[in-house]
XYZ file of C-alpha atoms in Angstrom:
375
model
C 46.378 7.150 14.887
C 42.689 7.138 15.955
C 41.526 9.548 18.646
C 38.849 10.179 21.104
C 37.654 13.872 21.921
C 34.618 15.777 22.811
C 32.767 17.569 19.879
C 30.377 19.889 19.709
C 26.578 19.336 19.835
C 26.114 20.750 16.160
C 29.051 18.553 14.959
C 27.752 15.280 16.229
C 24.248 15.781 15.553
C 25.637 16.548 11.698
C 27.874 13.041 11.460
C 25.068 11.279 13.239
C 22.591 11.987 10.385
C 24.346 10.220 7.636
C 25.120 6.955 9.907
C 24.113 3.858 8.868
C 23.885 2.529 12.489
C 22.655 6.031 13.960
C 19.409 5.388 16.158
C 17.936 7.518 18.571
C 19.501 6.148 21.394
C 22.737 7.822 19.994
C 21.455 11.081 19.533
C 21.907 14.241 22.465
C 18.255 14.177 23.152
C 18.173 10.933 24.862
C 20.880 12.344 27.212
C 18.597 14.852 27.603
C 15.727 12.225 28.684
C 17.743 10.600 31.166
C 18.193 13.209 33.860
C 19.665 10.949 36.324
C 22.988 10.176 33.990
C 25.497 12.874 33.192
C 26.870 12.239 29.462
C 29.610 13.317 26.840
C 29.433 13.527 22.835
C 32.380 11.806 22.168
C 33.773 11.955 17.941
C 36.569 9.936 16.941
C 39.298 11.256 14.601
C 41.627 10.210 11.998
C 43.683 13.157 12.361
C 41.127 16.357 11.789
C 38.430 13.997 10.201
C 35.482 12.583 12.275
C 35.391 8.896 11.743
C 33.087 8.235 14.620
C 30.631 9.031 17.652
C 29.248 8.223 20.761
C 27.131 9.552 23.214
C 27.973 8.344 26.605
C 25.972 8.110 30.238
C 27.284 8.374 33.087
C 25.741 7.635 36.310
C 28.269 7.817 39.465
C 28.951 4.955 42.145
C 27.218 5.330 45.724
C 29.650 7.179 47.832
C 33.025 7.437 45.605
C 33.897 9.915 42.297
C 33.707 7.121 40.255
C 31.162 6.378 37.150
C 29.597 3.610 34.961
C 29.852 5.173 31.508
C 27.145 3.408 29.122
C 27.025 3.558 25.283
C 23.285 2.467 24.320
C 23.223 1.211 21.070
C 27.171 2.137 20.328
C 29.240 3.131 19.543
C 28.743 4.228 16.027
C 31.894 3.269 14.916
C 33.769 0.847 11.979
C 32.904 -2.353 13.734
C 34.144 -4.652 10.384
C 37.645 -3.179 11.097
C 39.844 -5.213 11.658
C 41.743 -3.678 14.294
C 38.889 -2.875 16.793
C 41.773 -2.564 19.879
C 43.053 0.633 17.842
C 39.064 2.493 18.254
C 39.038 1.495 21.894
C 42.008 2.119 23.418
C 41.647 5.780 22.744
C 38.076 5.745 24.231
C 39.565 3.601 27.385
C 42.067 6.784 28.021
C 39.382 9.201 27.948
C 37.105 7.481 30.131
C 39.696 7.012 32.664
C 40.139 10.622 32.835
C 36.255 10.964 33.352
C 37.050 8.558 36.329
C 34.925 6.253 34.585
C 35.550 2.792 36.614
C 33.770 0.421 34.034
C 32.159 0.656 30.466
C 29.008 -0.883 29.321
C 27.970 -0.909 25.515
C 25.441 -2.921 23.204
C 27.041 -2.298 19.766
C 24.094 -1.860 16.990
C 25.432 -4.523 15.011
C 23.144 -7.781 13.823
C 24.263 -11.369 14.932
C 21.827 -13.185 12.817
C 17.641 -12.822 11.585
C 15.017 -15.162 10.983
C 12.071 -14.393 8.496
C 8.427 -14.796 9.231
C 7.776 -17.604 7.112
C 10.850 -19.879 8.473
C 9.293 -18.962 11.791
C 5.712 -19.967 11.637
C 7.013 -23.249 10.072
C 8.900 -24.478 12.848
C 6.302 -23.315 15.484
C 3.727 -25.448 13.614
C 6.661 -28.583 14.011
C 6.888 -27.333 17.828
C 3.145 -27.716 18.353
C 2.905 -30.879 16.074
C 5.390 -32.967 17.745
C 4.670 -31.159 21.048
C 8.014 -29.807 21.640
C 8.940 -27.367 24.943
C 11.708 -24.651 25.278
C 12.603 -24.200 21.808
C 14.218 -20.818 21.392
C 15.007 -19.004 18.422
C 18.674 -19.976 18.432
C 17.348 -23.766 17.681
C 16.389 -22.573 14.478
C 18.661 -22.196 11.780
C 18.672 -18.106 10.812
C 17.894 -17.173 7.547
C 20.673 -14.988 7.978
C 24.093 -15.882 9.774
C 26.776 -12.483 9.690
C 29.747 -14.419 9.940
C 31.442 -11.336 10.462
C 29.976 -10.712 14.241
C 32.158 -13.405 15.160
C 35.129 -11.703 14.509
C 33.984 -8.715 16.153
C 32.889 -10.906 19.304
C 36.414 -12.515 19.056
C 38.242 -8.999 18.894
C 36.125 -8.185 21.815
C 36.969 -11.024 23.976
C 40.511 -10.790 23.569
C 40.470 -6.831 24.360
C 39.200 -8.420 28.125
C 35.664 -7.326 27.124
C 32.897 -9.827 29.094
C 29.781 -10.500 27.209
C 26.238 -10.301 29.474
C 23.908 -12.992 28.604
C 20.303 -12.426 29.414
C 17.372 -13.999 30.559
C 15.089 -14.857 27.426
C 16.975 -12.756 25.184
C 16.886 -9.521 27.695
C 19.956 -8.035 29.461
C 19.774 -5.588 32.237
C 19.380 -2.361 29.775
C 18.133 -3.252 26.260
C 16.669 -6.365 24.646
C 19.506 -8.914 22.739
C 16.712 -9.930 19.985
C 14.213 -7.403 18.227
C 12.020 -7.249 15.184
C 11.606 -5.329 12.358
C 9.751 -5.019 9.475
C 11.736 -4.516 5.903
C 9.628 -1.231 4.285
C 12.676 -0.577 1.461
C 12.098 -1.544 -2.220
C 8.412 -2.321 -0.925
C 4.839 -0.915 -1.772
C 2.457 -0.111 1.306
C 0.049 -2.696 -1.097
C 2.887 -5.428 -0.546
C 3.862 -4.714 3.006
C -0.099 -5.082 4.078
C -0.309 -8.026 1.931
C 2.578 -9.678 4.462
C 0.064 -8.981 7.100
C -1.339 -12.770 8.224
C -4.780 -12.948 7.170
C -6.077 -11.939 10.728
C -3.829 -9.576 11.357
C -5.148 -7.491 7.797
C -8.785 -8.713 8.899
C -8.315 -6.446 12.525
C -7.170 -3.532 10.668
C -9.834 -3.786 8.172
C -12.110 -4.673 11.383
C -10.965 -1.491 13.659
C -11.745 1.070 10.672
C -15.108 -0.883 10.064
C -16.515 -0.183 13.455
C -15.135 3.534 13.245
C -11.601 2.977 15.495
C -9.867 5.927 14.341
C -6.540 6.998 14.576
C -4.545 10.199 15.389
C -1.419 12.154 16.054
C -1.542 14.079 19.200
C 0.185 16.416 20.694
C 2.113 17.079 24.092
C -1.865 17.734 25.592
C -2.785 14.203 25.073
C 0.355 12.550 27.188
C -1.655 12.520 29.823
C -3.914 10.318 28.370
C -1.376 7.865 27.088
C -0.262 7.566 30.240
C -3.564 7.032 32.465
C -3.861 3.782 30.365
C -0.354 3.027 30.325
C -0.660 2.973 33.998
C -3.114 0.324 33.325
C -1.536 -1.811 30.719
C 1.381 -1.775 33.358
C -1.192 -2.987 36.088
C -2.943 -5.655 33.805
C 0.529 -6.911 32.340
C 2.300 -6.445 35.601
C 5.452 -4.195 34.672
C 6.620 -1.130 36.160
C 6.125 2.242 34.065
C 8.186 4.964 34.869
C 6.698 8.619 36.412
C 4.581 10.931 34.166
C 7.639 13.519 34.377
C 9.940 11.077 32.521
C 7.120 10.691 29.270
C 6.845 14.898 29.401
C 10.929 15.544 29.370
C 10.693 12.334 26.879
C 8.703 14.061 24.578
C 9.879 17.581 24.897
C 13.501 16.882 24.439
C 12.843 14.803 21.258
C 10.525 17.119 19.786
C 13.035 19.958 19.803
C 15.562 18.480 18.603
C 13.210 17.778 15.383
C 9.479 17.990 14.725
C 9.198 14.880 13.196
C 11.845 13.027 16.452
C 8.640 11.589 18.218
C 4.861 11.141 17.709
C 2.331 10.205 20.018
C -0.501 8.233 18.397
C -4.047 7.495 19.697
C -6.643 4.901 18.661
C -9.964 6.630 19.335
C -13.775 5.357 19.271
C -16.051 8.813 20.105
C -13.115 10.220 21.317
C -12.333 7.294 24.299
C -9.202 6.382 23.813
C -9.145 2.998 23.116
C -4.853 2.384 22.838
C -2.220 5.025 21.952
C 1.561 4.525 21.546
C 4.596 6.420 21.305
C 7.138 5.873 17.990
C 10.827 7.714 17.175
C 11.938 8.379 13.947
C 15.698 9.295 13.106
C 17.906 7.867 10.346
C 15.769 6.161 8.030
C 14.153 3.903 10.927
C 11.405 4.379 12.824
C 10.899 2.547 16.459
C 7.685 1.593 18.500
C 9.140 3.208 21.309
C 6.096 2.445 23.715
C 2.556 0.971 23.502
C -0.524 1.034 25.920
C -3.909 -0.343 25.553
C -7.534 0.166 27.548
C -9.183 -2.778 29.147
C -12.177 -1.763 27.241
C -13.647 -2.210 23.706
C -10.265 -4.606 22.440
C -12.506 -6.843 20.092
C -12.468 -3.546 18.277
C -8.552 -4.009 17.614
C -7.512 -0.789 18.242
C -3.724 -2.146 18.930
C -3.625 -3.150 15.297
C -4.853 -0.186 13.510
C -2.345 1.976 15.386
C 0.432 -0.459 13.992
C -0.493 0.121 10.544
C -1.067 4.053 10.890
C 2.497 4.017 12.450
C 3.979 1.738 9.704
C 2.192 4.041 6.956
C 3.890 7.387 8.374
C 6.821 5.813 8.617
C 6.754 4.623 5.235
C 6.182 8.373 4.422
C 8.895 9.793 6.230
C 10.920 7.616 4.240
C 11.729 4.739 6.715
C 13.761 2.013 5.769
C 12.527 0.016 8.698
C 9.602 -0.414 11.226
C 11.531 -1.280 14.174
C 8.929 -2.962 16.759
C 11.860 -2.782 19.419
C 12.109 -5.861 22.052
C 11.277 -9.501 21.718
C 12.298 -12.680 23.560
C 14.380 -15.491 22.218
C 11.611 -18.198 23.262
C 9.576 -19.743 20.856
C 7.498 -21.891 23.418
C 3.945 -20.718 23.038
C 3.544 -21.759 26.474
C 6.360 -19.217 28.093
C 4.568 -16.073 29.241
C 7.055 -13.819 27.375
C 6.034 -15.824 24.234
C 3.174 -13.066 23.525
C 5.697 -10.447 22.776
C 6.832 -12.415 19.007
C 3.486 -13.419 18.705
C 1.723 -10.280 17.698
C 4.788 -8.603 16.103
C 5.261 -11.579 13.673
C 2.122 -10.960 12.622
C 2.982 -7.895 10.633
C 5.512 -10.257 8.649
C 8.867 -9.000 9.573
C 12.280 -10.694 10.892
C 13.148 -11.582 13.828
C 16.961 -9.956 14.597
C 19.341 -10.868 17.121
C 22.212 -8.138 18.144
C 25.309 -9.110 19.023
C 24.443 -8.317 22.976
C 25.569 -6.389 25.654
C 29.494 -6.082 26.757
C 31.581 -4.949 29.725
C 35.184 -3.709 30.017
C 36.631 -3.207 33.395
C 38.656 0.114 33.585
C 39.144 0.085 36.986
C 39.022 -3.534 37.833
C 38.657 -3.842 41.869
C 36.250 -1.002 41.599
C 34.763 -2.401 39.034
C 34.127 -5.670 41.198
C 33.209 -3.711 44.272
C 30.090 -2.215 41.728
C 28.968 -5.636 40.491
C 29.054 -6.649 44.606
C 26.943 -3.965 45.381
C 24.364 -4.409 42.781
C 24.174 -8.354 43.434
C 23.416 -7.726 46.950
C 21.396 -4.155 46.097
C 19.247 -6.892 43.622
């Protein structure tokens, strides 16, 4: 019998380390980033052994003692089992207790990828036969994990509801993201999957002296004065300076090596600078910012590479470039977002999405009211 307790800090942070779905999002520190959420470190437990984790947010409902508890990226548990209903019903009891009144996760398990090369094909047939709205899903995936559907079928009959988004984003973390492969791979090779103009910028931004550099807490506020203006030029909202300081604090104490900041300099102006996370083997482009200023010097692609060549140093599995939308109409606006990540030659992933369970269900109803109208 499977069940759900909290564990110590020291505990969890010891079982996250050697899971193969562990990501940062999982780990205490982001708790500690998002100030505005209470949280738990859950560990499940066959008998005295720890067969599983979770760290879950909590953020309370206007005027009642009841919560939203949220599992970003989790939980990190045996998703190919087949009796999923055995690992939740545990966790439902305990969250009731916490007078959680509904449960939000995005389980870190892929749905399906599609490789560079299959991609670039059938955007060439898109443009040649002037096709519109094509998404990724009208592609066949390289990849198909037939076992998602059994997870997504356990799910469903549990009473779970599955959030679709809008161009392959949900209201907390993107459905479809892509990565770049660095395992069983040379630096030599992975550059070489570069397209041609993509290894031509970074050859370009060293060229006419772009440099680039790891900084330290100091230079955050210099990340942010032109993340302030990427968010003006691009028109999306960037969250307070205080959020980026706690952000990198909390990371960096939990490990040295947690977060970076990374600046791409020419005579010390900063030119672009970005923020990446390493835990588990993976390493994520966590945040990226760019000057209006000096960009034919391609200052966004030599920070790409740097980051991809530490990464590859600490031992990364994976270059995670984080979010991407489904589309693959060059004329939708969010189109840009797949366009300069497939250029560094990765896959395209898409998770198996974002889920609700109703604990409490009329309070649960009287939440989703709220935030309809509240939206």
């Amino acid at each position: 019998m499977i069940k759900v307790d909290v564990i110590k800090r020291e505990d969890y942070l010891s079982f996250i380390a050697g899971h193969p779905l562990g990501n940062f999002m999982q780990y205490p520190s982001w708790a500690e980033v998002k100030t505005e959420w209470r949280h738990d470190l859950l560990g499940w437990f066959e008998g005295t052994r720890l067969v599983g984790c979770a760290l879950v947010l909590y953020r309370k409902m206007p005027y009642l003692n009841q919560y939203l508890a949220y599992i970003p990226r989790g939980p990190l548990i045996e998703w190919d089992n087949p009796d999923l209903a055995a690992w939740f019903k545990p966790l439902f009891a305990f969250l009731k207790r916490r007078h959680a009144f509904g449960l939000k996760i995005e389980p870190p398990v892929v749905a399906a990828k599609w490789c560079t090369p299959k991609i670039k094909d059938f955007l060439k047939t898109v443009r040649d036969q002037d096709l519109h709205g094509k998404q990724l899903r009208d592609l066949p995936p390289d990849i198909e994990y037939s076992e998602t559907e059994k997870i997504k079928q356990q799910l469903l009959a549990m009473g779970w509801r599955y959030t679709a988004g809008n161009g392959g984003f949900t209201a907390v973390q993107p459905q479809y993201v892509f990565r770049l492969p660095l395992k069983g791979r040379t630096l030599e090779e992975i550059f070489k999957g570069f397209h041609t103009n993509w290894q031509r910028n970074v050859k370009k931004a060293d060229r006419l002296g772009v440099k680039v550099r790891v900084g330290t807490e100091q230079d955050l506020p210099a990340f942010y004065k032109i993340l302030e203006l990427t968010s003006a030029r691009d028109r999306f909202k960037v969250r307070g300076f205080s959020y980026f300081e706690e952000m990198y604090r909390a990371l960096s104490a939990e490990d040295p090596n947690r977060i970076r900041l990374y600046l791409a300099e020419d005579d010390e102006e900063v030119l672009a600078a970005t923020l990446a996370v390493y835990v588990n083997g993976q390493t994520w482009y966590l945040y990226g910012a760019s000057s209006n200023e000096k960009r034919e010097k391609a200052p966004n692609h030599a920070l790409q590479w740097r980051m991809i060549q530490d990464a590859y140093a600490l031992g990364a599995h994976t270059y995670d470039f984080r979010g991407i939308s489904n589309t693959l109409d060059e004329s939708d606006h969010l189109f840009g977002l797949l366009r300069f990540k497939l250029g560094f030659g990765g896959e395209a992933c898409e998770l198996i999405g974002e889920w609700d369970y109703p604990l409490q269900p009329l309070v649960d109803w009287a939440f989703n009211l709220y935030m309809k109208r509240r939206g």
